[in-house]
Amino acid sequence: MIQIDDTLVSLDLIEANFICDLAQCKGICCVEGDSGAPLEKSEIAKLEKALPVVWNDLSPEAQAIINKQGVAYIDCEGDIVTSIVNNKDCVFTCYDSDGTCKCAIEKAYREGKLSFYKPVSCHLYPVRVTQYKDFRAVNYDRWKICKAAEILGQKEKLPLYKFLKEPLIRKFGEKWYESLVEVAEEWRKQKEQEKLG
């Protein structure tokens, strides 16, 4: 683990290589899982404000869930998460003609219709941030649905922390990210020296 300010960061962010390969995974991370995407309290209002813009991109089932329980709920672990359809899809999913799952919020942002990109936990995925009493843990949530991303990341030799530069800065700030880069570069130098003996 690496400590930066009040965060404990898993070495996986430095050691693992990763690039999302949407052509292979079809956006399955917006579908698979035990509950919706984790939300910060301030993001609920932003999602509610986005509803009129994205409403027509949402499935009738998602619209019904939102009408019934809203954009978010408290899951079994006590976390605020996006509402989901049939215990699977996030209510904000929409599908391309080839069956690729995408985020209706992100789609509207890219079309210039919203200023909110998407929940920060989605932007950070496959990294998850867990808040404890005195610190935050920053971990790589490694599972089989992202295997294609690991393969592509390995091929391109792009570390996870570099792939997630933008969302990590969004969550923790530029100074924090610069500290992570410094630690990562030092760690890599040490690993290379160890190889040389």
JSON list of C-alpha atoms in Angstrom, two decimals:
[
{"chain": "A", "resi": 1, "resn": "MET", "atom": "CA", "xyz": [0.00, 0.00, 0.00]},
{"chain": "A", "resi": 2, "resn": "ILE", "atom": "CA", "xyz": [1.00, 3.61, -0.62]},
{"chain": "A", "resi": 3, "resn": "GLN", "atom": "CA", "xyz": [-0.13, 6.42, 1.67]},
{"chain": "A", "resi": 4, "resn": "ILE", "atom": "CA", "xyz": [-0.94, 9.79, 0.13]},
{"chain": "A", "resi": 5, "resn": "ASP", "atom": "CA", "xyz": [-2.59, 12.24, 2.52]},
{"chain": "A", "resi": 6, "resn": "ASP", "atom": "CA", "xyz": [-5.63, 10.44, 3.99]},
{"chain": "A", "resi": 7, "resn": "THR", "atom": "CA", "xyz": [-5.67, 7.70, 1.34]},
{"chain": "A", "resi": 8, "resn": "LEU", "atom": "CA", "xyz": [-4.18, 4.22, 1.31]},
{"chain": "A", "resi": 9, "resn": "VAL", "atom": "CA", "xyz": [-3.62, 3.24, -2.31]},
{"chain": "A", "resi": 10, "resn": "SER", "atom": "CA", "xyz": [-3.21, -0.36, -3.43]},
{"chain": "A", "resi": 11, "resn": "LEU", "atom": "CA", "xyz": [-0.01, -1.15, -5.33]},
{"chain": "A", "resi": 12, "resn": "ASP", "atom": "CA", "xyz": [-2.31, -2.67, -7.96]},
{"chain": "A", "resi": 13, "resn": "LEU", "atom": "CA", "xyz": [-2.84, 0.83, -9.36]},
{"chain": "A", "resi": 14, "resn": "ILE", "atom": "CA", "xyz": [0.86, 0.93, -10.23]},
{"chain": "A", "resi": 15, "resn": "GLU", "atom": "CA", "xyz": [1.48, -2.75, -11.00]},
{"chain": "A", "resi": 16, "resn": "ALA", "atom": "CA", "xyz": [-1.59, -3.57, -13.09]},
{"chain": "A", "resi": 17, "resn": "ASN", "atom": "CA", "xyz": [-1.94, -2.54, -16.73]},
{"chain": "A", "resi": 18, "resn": "PHE", "atom": "CA", "xyz": [-5.42, -1.63, -17.95]},
{"chain": "A", "resi": 19, "resn": "ILE", "atom": "CA", "xyz": [-7.30, -0.06, -20.87]},
{"chain": "A", "resi": 20, "resn": "CYS", "atom": "CA", "xyz": [-11.06, -0.46, -21.18]},
{"chain": "A", "resi": 21, "resn": "ASP", "atom": "CA", "xyz": [-11.83, -2.52, -24.28]},
{"chain": "A", "resi": 22, "resn": "LEU", "atom": "CA", "xyz": [-15.47, -1.64, -24.92]},
{"chain": "A", "resi": 23, "resn": "ALA", "atom": "CA", "xyz": [-15.52, -3.57, -28.20]},
{"chain": "A", "resi": 24, "resn": "GLN", "atom": "CA", "xyz": [-14.83, -6.77, -26.22]},
{"chain": "A", "resi": 25, "resn": "CYS", "atom": "CA", "xyz": [-16.72, -6.27, -22.94]},
{"chain": "A", "resi": 26, "resn": "LYS", "atom": "CA", "xyz": [-19.72, -4.33, -24.35]},
{"chain": "A", "resi": 27, "resn": "GLY", "atom": "CA", "xyz": [-19.93, -2.21, -21.18]},
{"chain": "A", "resi": 28, "resn": "ILE", "atom": "CA", "xyz": [-20.88, -5.12, -18.95]},
{"chain": "A", "resi": 29, "resn": "CYS", "atom": "CA", "xyz": [-19.66, -3.27, -15.82]},
{"chain": "A", "resi": 30, "resn": "CYS", "atom": "CA", "xyz": [-22.85, -1.15, -16.01]},
{"chain": "A", "resi": 31, "resn": "VAL", "atom": "CA", "xyz": [-24.89, -4.36, -15.85]},
{"chain": "A", "resi": 32, "resn": "GLU", "atom": "CA", "xyz": [-23.08, -6.92, -13.68]},
{"chain": "A", "resi": 33, "resn": "GLY", "atom": "CA", "xyz": [-22.71, -6.59, -9.92]},
{"chain": "A", "resi": 34, "resn": "ASP", "atom": "CA", "xyz": [-24.58, -6.86, -6.64]},
{"chain": "A", "resi": 35, "resn": "SER", "atom": "CA", "xyz": [-26.06, -3.36, -6.67]},
{"chain": "A", "resi": 36, "resn": "GLY", "atom": "CA", "xyz": [-25.95, -0.03, -8.50]},
{"chain": "A", "resi": 37, "resn": "ALA", "atom": "CA", "xyz": [-22.97, 2.29, -8.84]},
{"chain": "A", "resi": 38, "resn": "PRO", "atom": "CA", "xyz": [-21.86, 3.96, -5.58]},
{"chain": "A", "resi": 39, "resn": "LEU", "atom": "CA", "xyz": [-22.91, 7.60, -5.35]},
{"chain": "A", "resi": 40, "resn": "GLU", "atom": "CA", "xyz": [-21.77, 10.62, -3.40]},
{"chain": "A", "resi": 41, "resn": "LYS", "atom": "CA", "xyz": [-24.73, 12.42, -1.77]},
{"chain": "A", "resi": 42, "resn": "SER", "atom": "CA", "xyz": [-24.21, 15.50, -3.95]},
{"chain": "A", "resi": 43, "resn": "GLU", "atom": "CA", "xyz": [-24.55, 13.37, -7.09]},
{"chain": "A", "resi": 44, "resn": "ILE", "atom": "CA", "xyz": [-28.20, 12.43, -6.43]},
{"chain": "A", "resi": 45, "resn": "ALA", "atom": "CA", "xyz": [-29.37, 15.98, -7.22]},
{"chain": "A", "resi": 46, "resn": "LYS", "atom": "CA", "xyz": [-27.18, 16.04, -10.34]},
{"chain": "A", "resi": 47, "resn": "LEU", "atom": "CA", "xyz": [-28.72, 12.78, -11.58]},
{"chain": "A", "resi": 48, "resn": "GLU", "atom": "CA", "xyz": [-32.23, 14.07, -10.84]},
{"chain": "A", "resi": 49, "resn": "LYS", "atom": "CA", "xyz": [-31.46, 17.29, -12.74]},
{"chain": "A", "resi": 50, "resn": "ALA", "atom": "CA", "xyz": [-30.24, 15.20, -15.69]},
{"chain": "A", "resi": 51, "resn": "LEU", "atom": "CA", "xyz": [-33.41, 13.11, -15.90]},
{"chain": "A", "resi": 52, "resn": "PRO", "atom": "CA", "xyz": [-35.37, 15.31, -18.36]},
{"chain": "A", "resi": 53, "resn": "VAL", "atom": "CA", "xyz": [-32.35, 15.33, -20.70]},
{"chain": "A", "resi": 54, "resn": "VAL", "atom": "CA", "xyz": [-31.75, 11.56, -20.69]},
{"chain": "A", "resi": 55, "resn": "TRP", "atom": "CA", "xyz": [-35.30, 10.29, -20.09]},
{"chain": "A", "resi": 56, "resn": "ASN", "atom": "CA", "xyz": [-35.96, 9.20, -23.68]},
{"chain": "A", "resi": 57, "resn": "ASP", "atom": "CA", "xyz": [-32.69, 7.21, -23.77]},
{"chain": "A", "resi": 58, "resn": "LEU", "atom": "CA", "xyz": [-33.76, 5.12, -20.76]},
{"chain": "A", "resi": 59, "resn": "SER", "atom": "CA", "xyz": [-35.68, 1.86, -21.08]},
{"chain": "A", "resi": 60, "resn": "PRO", "atom": "CA", "xyz": [-39.36, 1.79, -20.05]},
{"chain": "A", "resi": 61, "resn": "GLU", "atom": "CA", "xyz": [-38.33, -0.55, -17.18]},
{"chain": "A", "resi": 62, "resn": "ALA", "atom": "CA", "xyz": [-35.74, 1.97, -15.97]},
{"chain": "A", "resi": 63, "resn": "GLN", "atom": "CA", "xyz": [-38.28, 4.79, -16.20]},
{"chain": "A", "resi": 64, "resn": "ALA", "atom": "CA", "xyz": [-40.73, 2.76, -14.09]},
{"chain": "A", "resi": 65, "resn": "ILE", "atom": "CA", "xyz": [-38.06, 2.05, -11.42]},
{"chain": "A", "resi": 66, "resn": "ILE", "atom": "CA", "xyz": [-37.11, 5.75, -11.28]},
{"chain": "A", "resi": 67, "resn": "ASN", "atom": "CA", "xyz": [-40.79, 6.75, -10.98]},
{"chain": "A", "resi": 68, "resn": "LYS", "atom": "CA", "xyz": [-41.20, 4.24, -8.14]},
{"chain": "A", "resi": 69, "resn": "GLN", "atom": "CA", "xyz": [-38.00, 4.67, -6.07]},
{"chain": "A", "resi": 70, "resn": "GLY", "atom": "CA", "xyz": [-36.00, 7.51, -7.62]},
{"chain": "A", "resi": 71, "resn": "VAL", "atom": "CA", "xyz": [-32.51, 7.54, -9.12]},
{"chain": "A", "resi": 72, "resn": "ALA", "atom": "CA", "xyz": [-30.86, 5.95, -6.05]},
{"chain": "A", "resi": 73, "resn": "TYR", "atom": "CA", "xyz": [-31.41, 3.61, -3.11]},
{"chain": "A", "resi": 74, "resn": "ILE", "atom": "CA", "xyz": [-29.53, 2.31, -0.08]},
{"chain": "A", "resi": 75, "resn": "ASP", "atom": "CA", "xyz": [-28.07, -1.15, -0.79]},
{"chain": "A", "resi": 76, "resn": "CYS", "atom": "CA", "xyz": [-27.63, -4.05, 1.67]},
{"chain": "A", "resi": 77, "resn": "GLU", "atom": "CA", "xyz": [-24.25, -2.66, 2.76]},
{"chain": "A", "resi": 78, "resn": "GLY", "atom": "CA", "xyz": [-25.77, 0.72, 3.60]},
{"chain": "A", "resi": 79, "resn": "ASP", "atom": "CA", "xyz": [-24.28, 2.53, 0.59]},
{"chain": "A", "resi": 80, "resn": "ILE", "atom": "CA", "xyz": [-26.11, 5.00, -1.64]},
{"chain": "A", "resi": 81, "resn": "VAL", "atom": "CA", "xyz": [-26.14, 3.52, -5.16]},
{"chain": "A", "resi": 82, "resn": "THR", "atom": "CA", "xyz": [-27.88, 4.09, -8.49]},
{"chain": "A", "resi": 83, "resn": "SER", "atom": "CA", "xyz": [-31.20, 2.34, -8.90]},
{"chain": "A", "resi": 84, "resn": "ILE", "atom": "CA", "xyz": [-31.09, -0.82, -10.99]},
{"chain": "A", "resi": 85, "resn": "VAL", "atom": "CA", "xyz": [-33.44, -2.78, -13.25]},
{"chain": "A", "resi": 86, "resn": "ASN", "atom": "CA", "xyz": [-34.05, -6.50, -12.60]},
{"chain": "A", "resi": 87, "resn": "ASN", "atom": "CA", "xyz": [-31.15, -6.61, -10.10]},
{"chain": "A", "resi": 88, "resn": "LYS", "atom": "CA", "xyz": [-28.76, -5.90, -12.99]},
{"chain": "A", "resi": 89, "resn": "ASP", "atom": "CA", "xyz": [-28.68, -2.85, -15.28]},
{"chain": "A", "resi": 90, "resn": "CYS", "atom": "CA", "xyz": [-28.08, 0.59, -13.83]},
{"chain": "A", "resi": 91, "resn": "VAL", "atom": "CA", "xyz": [-31.20, 2.68, -14.62]},
{"chain": "A", "resi": 92, "resn": "PHE", "atom": "CA", "xyz": [-28.99, 5.04, -16.66]},
{"chain": "A", "resi": 93, "resn": "THR", "atom": "CA", "xyz": [-27.85, 2.40, -19.14]},
{"chain": "A", "resi": 94, "resn": "CYS", "atom": "CA", "xyz": [-28.71, 2.62, -22.81]},
{"chain": "A", "resi": 95, "resn": "TYR", "atom": "CA", "xyz": [-27.67, 0.33, -25.63]},
{"chain": "A", "resi": 96, "resn": "ASP", "atom": "CA", "xyz": [-26.09, 0.90, -29.05]},
{"chain": "A", "resi": 97, "resn": "SER", "atom": "CA", "xyz": [-27.32, -0.97, -32.10]},
{"chain": "A", "resi": 98, "resn": "ASP", "atom": "CA", "xyz": [-24.54, -3.55, -31.61]},
{"chain": "A", "resi": 99, "resn": "GLY", "atom": "CA", "xyz": [-25.66, -4.27, -28.03]},
{"chain": "A", "resi": 100, "resn": "THR", "atom": "CA", "xyz": [-22.93, -2.23, -26.32]},
{"chain": "A", "resi": 101, "resn": "CYS", "atom": "CA", "xyz": [-24.13, -0.87, -22.99]},
{"chain": "A", "resi": 102, "resn": "LYS", "atom": "CA", "xyz": [-23.39, 2.82, -22.48]},
{"chain": "A", "resi": 103, "resn": "CYS", "atom": "CA", "xyz": [-24.21, 5.47, -19.90]},
{"chain": "A", "resi": 104, "resn": "ALA", "atom": "CA", "xyz": [-27.06, 7.81, -20.88]},
{"chain": "A", "resi": 105, "resn": "ILE", "atom": "CA", "xyz": [-25.58, 10.52, -18.63]},
{"chain": "A", "resi": 106, "resn": "GLU", "atom": "CA", "xyz": [-22.16, 10.31, -20.30]},
{"chain": "A", "resi": 107, "resn": "LYS", "atom": "CA", "xyz": [-23.80, 10.22, -23.75]},
{"chain": "A", "resi": 108, "resn": "ALA", "atom": "CA", "xyz": [-25.70, 13.45, -23.00]},
{"chain": "A", "resi": 109, "resn": "TYR", "atom": "CA", "xyz": [-22.51, 15.05, -21.62]},
{"chain": "A", "resi": 110, "resn": "ARG", "atom": "CA", "xyz": [-20.57, 14.15, -24.79]},
{"chain": "A", "resi": 111, "resn": "GLU", "atom": "CA", "xyz": [-23.41, 15.60, -26.88]},
{"chain": "A", "resi": 112, "resn": "GLY", "atom": "CA", "xyz": [-23.09, 18.89, -24.95]},
{"chain": "A", "resi": 113, "resn": "LYS", "atom": "CA", "xyz": [-26.50, 18.51, -23.27]},
{"chain": "A", "resi": 114, "resn": "LEU", "atom": "CA", "xyz": [-25.21, 18.12, -19.68]},
{"chain": "A", "resi": 115, "resn": "SER", "atom": "CA", "xyz": [-22.34, 19.58, -17.65]},
{"chain": "A", "resi": 116, "resn": "PHE", "atom": "CA", "xyz": [-22.27, 16.51, -15.34]},
{"chain": "A", "resi": 117, "resn": "TYR", "atom": "CA", "xyz": [-20.08, 13.76, -16.81]},
{"chain": "A", "resi": 118, "resn": "LYS", "atom": "CA", "xyz": [-21.32, 10.79, -14.74]},
{"chain": "A", "resi": 119, "resn": "PRO", "atom": "CA", "xyz": [-20.95, 9.59, -11.13]},
{"chain": "A", "resi": 120, "resn": "VAL", "atom": "CA", "xyz": [-17.30, 9.68, -10.07]},
{"chain": "A", "resi": 121, "resn": "SER", "atom": "CA", "xyz": [-17.40, 5.99, -9.02]},
{"chain": "A", "resi": 122, "resn": "CYS", "atom": "CA", "xyz": [-18.31, 5.07, -12.62]},
{"chain": "A", "resi": 123, "resn": "HIS", "atom": "CA", "xyz": [-15.59, 7.32, -14.00]},
{"chain": "A", "resi": 124, "resn": "LEU", "atom": "CA", "xyz": [-13.04, 5.70, -11.65]},
{"chain": "A", "resi": 125, "resn": "TYR", "atom": "CA", "xyz": [-14.03, 2.11, -12.39]},
{"chain": "A", "resi": 126, "resn": "PRO", "atom": "CA", "xyz": [-12.35, -0.45, -11.97]},
{"chain": "A", "resi": 127, "resn": "VAL", "atom": "CA", "xyz": [-10.99, 1.48, -8.99]},
{"chain": "A", "resi": 128, "resn": "ARG", "atom": "CA", "xyz": [-13.20, 1.65, -5.92]},
{"chain": "A", "resi": 129, "resn": "VAL", "atom": "CA", "xyz": [-12.81, 4.11, -3.03]},
{"chain": "A", "resi": 130, "resn": "THR", "atom": "CA", "xyz": [-13.95, 3.01, 0.43]},
{"chain": "A", "resi": 131, "resn": "GLN", "atom": "CA", "xyz": [-14.30, 5.56, 3.22]},
{"chain": "A", "resi": 132, "resn": "TYR", "atom": "CA", "xyz": [-13.21, 4.43, 6.69]},
{"chain": "A", "resi": 133, "resn": "LYS", "atom": "CA", "xyz": [-13.15, 6.45, 9.88]},
{"chain": "A", "resi": 134, "resn": "ASP", "atom": "CA", "xyz": [-9.65, 7.89, 9.48]},
{"chain": "A", "resi": 135, "resn": "PHE", "atom": "CA", "xyz": [-8.72, 7.14, 5.87]},
{"chain": "A", "resi": 136, "resn": "ARG", "atom": "CA", "xyz": [-9.93, 6.23, 2.39]},
{"chain": "A", "resi": 137, "resn": "ALA", "atom": "CA", "xyz": [-8.87, 3.00, 0.71]},
{"chain": "A", "resi": 138, "resn": "VAL", "atom": "CA", "xyz": [-8.25, 3.10, -3.05]},
{"chain": "A", "resi": 139, "resn": "ASN", "atom": "CA", "xyz": [-8.36, -0.40, -4.54]},
{"chain": "A", "resi": 140, "resn": "TYR", "atom": "CA", "xyz": [-8.48, -2.11, -7.91]},
{"chain": "A", "resi": 141, "resn": "ASP", "atom": "CA", "xyz": [-11.72, -4.10, -8.13]},
{"chain": "A", "resi": 142, "resn": "ARG", "atom": "CA", "xyz": [-10.35, -6.96, -10.20]},
{"chain": "A", "resi": 143, "resn": "TRP", "atom": "CA", "xyz": [-12.84, -9.40, -11.74]},
{"chain": "A", "resi": 144, "resn": "LYS", "atom": "CA", "xyz": [-13.35, -11.51, -14.84]},
{"chain": "A", "resi": 145, "resn": "ILE", "atom": "CA", "xyz": [-15.49, -9.04, -16.81]},
{"chain": "A", "resi": 146, "resn": "CYS", "atom": "CA", "xyz": [-12.46, -6.75, -17.21]},
{"chain": "A", "resi": 147, "resn": "LYS", "atom": "CA", "xyz": [-10.10, -9.47, -18.53]},
{"chain": "A", "resi": 148, "resn": "ALA", "atom": "CA", "xyz": [-10.08, -7.92, -22.03]},
{"chain": "A", "resi": 149, "resn": "ALA", "atom": "CA", "xyz": [-9.04, -4.57, -20.49]},
{"chain": "A", "resi": 150, "resn": "GLU", "atom": "CA", "xyz": [-6.16, -6.26, -18.66]},
{"chain": "A", "resi": 151, "resn": "ILE", "atom": "CA", "xyz": [-5.01, -7.90, -21.90]},
{"chain": "A", "resi": 152, "resn": "LEU", "atom": "CA", "xyz": [-5.18, -4.63, -23.86]},
{"chain": "A", "resi": 153, "resn": "GLY", "atom": "CA", "xyz": [-3.46, -2.73, -21.03]},
{"chain": "A", "resi": 154, "resn": "GLN", "atom": "CA", "xyz": [-0.67, -5.31, -20.96]},
{"chain": "A", "resi": 155, "resn": "LYS", "atom": "CA", "xyz": [-0.27, -5.12, -24.73]},
{"chain": "A", "resi": 156, "resn": "GLU", "atom": "CA", "xyz": [-0.01, -1.30, -24.60]},
{"chain": "A", "resi": 157, "resn": "LYS", "atom": "CA", "xyz": [1.91, -1.33, -21.27]},
{"chain": "A", "resi": 158, "resn": "LEU", "atom": "CA", "xyz": [-0.37, 1.32, -19.74]},
{"chain": "A", "resi": 159, "resn": "PRO", "atom": "CA", "xyz": [-0.55, 1.25, -15.93]},
{"chain": "A", "resi": 160, "resn": "LEU", "atom": "CA", "xyz": [-3.99, 1.53, -14.35]},
{"chain": "A", "resi": 161, "resn": "TYR", "atom": "CA", "xyz": [-3.17, 4.83, -12.61]},
{"chain": "A", "resi": 162, "resn": "LYS", "atom": "CA", "xyz": [-2.27, 6.40, -15.98]},
{"chain": "A", "resi": 163, "resn": "PHE", "atom": "CA", "xyz": [-5.41, 5.05, -17.66]},
{"chain": "A", "resi": 164, "resn": "LEU", "atom": "CA", "xyz": [-7.46, 6.61, -14.84]},
{"chain": "A", "resi": 165, "resn": "LYS", "atom": "CA", "xyz": [-5.56, 9.92, -14.67]},
{"chain": "A", "resi": 166, "resn": "GLU", "atom": "CA", "xyz": [-8.61, 12.11, -15.36]},
{"chain": "A", "resi": 167, "resn": "PRO", "atom": "CA", "xyz": [-11.00, 10.50, -12.84]},
{"chain": "A", "resi": 168, "resn": "LEU", "atom": "CA", "xyz": [-8.28, 10.20, -10.17]},
{"chain": "A", "resi": 169, "resn": "ILE", "atom": "CA", "xyz": [-7.63, 13.94, -10.49]},
{"chain": "A", "resi": 170, "resn": "ARG", "atom": "CA", "xyz": [-11.37, 14.58, -10.45]},
{"chain": "A", "resi": 171, "resn": "LYS", "atom": "CA", "xyz": [-11.69, 12.64, -7.18]},
{"chain": "A", "resi": 172, "resn": "PHE", "atom": "CA", "xyz": [-8.49, 13.54, -5.34]},
{"chain": "A", "resi": 173, "resn": "GLY", "atom": "CA", "xyz": [-7.00, 16.59, -7.07]},
{"chain": "A", "resi": 174, "resn": "GLU", "atom": "CA", "xyz": [-3.94, 17.37, -9.18]},
{"chain": "A", "resi": 175, "resn": "LYS", "atom": "CA", "xyz": [-1.48, 17.51, -6.26]},
{"chain": "A", "resi": 176, "resn": "TRP", "atom": "CA", "xyz": [-2.59, 14.07, -5.03]},
{"chain": "A", "resi": 177, "resn": "TYR", "atom": "CA", "xyz": [-2.18, 12.60, -8.52]},
{"chain": "A", "resi": 178, "resn": "GLU", "atom": "CA", "xyz": [1.29, 14.12, -8.90]},
{"chain": "A", "resi": 179, "resn": "SER", "atom": "CA", "xyz": [2.26, 12.44, -5.60]},
{"chain": "A", "resi": 180, "resn": "LEU", "atom": "CA", "xyz": [0.97, 9.12, -6.93]},
{"chain": "A", "resi": 181, "resn": "VAL", "atom": "CA", "xyz": [3.01, 9.54, -10.13]},
{"chain": "A", "resi": 182, "resn": "GLU", "atom": "CA", "xyz": [6.17, 10.27, -8.12]},
{"chain": "A", "resi": 183, "resn": "VAL", "atom": "CA", "xyz": [5.68, 7.18, -5.97]},
{"chain": "A", "resi": 184, "resn": "ALA", "atom": "CA", "xyz": [4.91, 5.05, -9.05]},
{"chain": "A", "resi": 185, "resn": "GLU", "atom": "CA", "xyz": [8.06, 6.19, -10.85]},
{"chain": "A", "resi": 186, "resn": "GLU", "atom": "CA", "xyz": [10.20, 5.52, -7.78]},
{"chain": "A", "resi": 187, "resn": "TRP", "atom": "CA", "xyz": [8.61, 2.09, -7.37]},
{"chain": "A", "resi": 188, "resn": "ARG", "atom": "CA", "xyz": [9.30, 1.22, -11.02]},
{"chain": "A", "resi": 189, "resn": "LYS", "atom": "CA", "xyz": [12.95, 2.29, -10.69]},
{"chain": "A", "resi": 190, "resn": "GLN", "atom": "CA", "xyz": [13.34, 0.04, -7.64]},
{"chain": "A", "resi": 191, "resn": "LYS", "atom": "CA", "xyz": [11.77, -2.90, -9.50]},
{"chain": "A", "resi": 192, "resn": "GLU", "atom": "CA", "xyz": [14.15, -2.41, -12.43]},
{"chain": "A", "resi": 193, "resn": "GLN", "atom": "CA", "xyz": [17.15, -2.27, -10.08]},
{"chain": "A", "resi": 194, "resn": "GLU", "atom": "CA", "xyz": [15.99, -5.48, -8.38]},
{"chain": "A", "resi": 195, "resn": "LYS", "atom": "CA", "xyz": [15.86, -7.20, -11.79]},
{"chain": "A", "resi": 196, "resn": "LEU", "atom": "CA", "xyz": [19.40, -6.09, -12.55]},
{"chain": "A", "resi": 197, "resn": "GLY", "atom": "CA", "xyz": [20.49, -7.53, -9.20]}
]
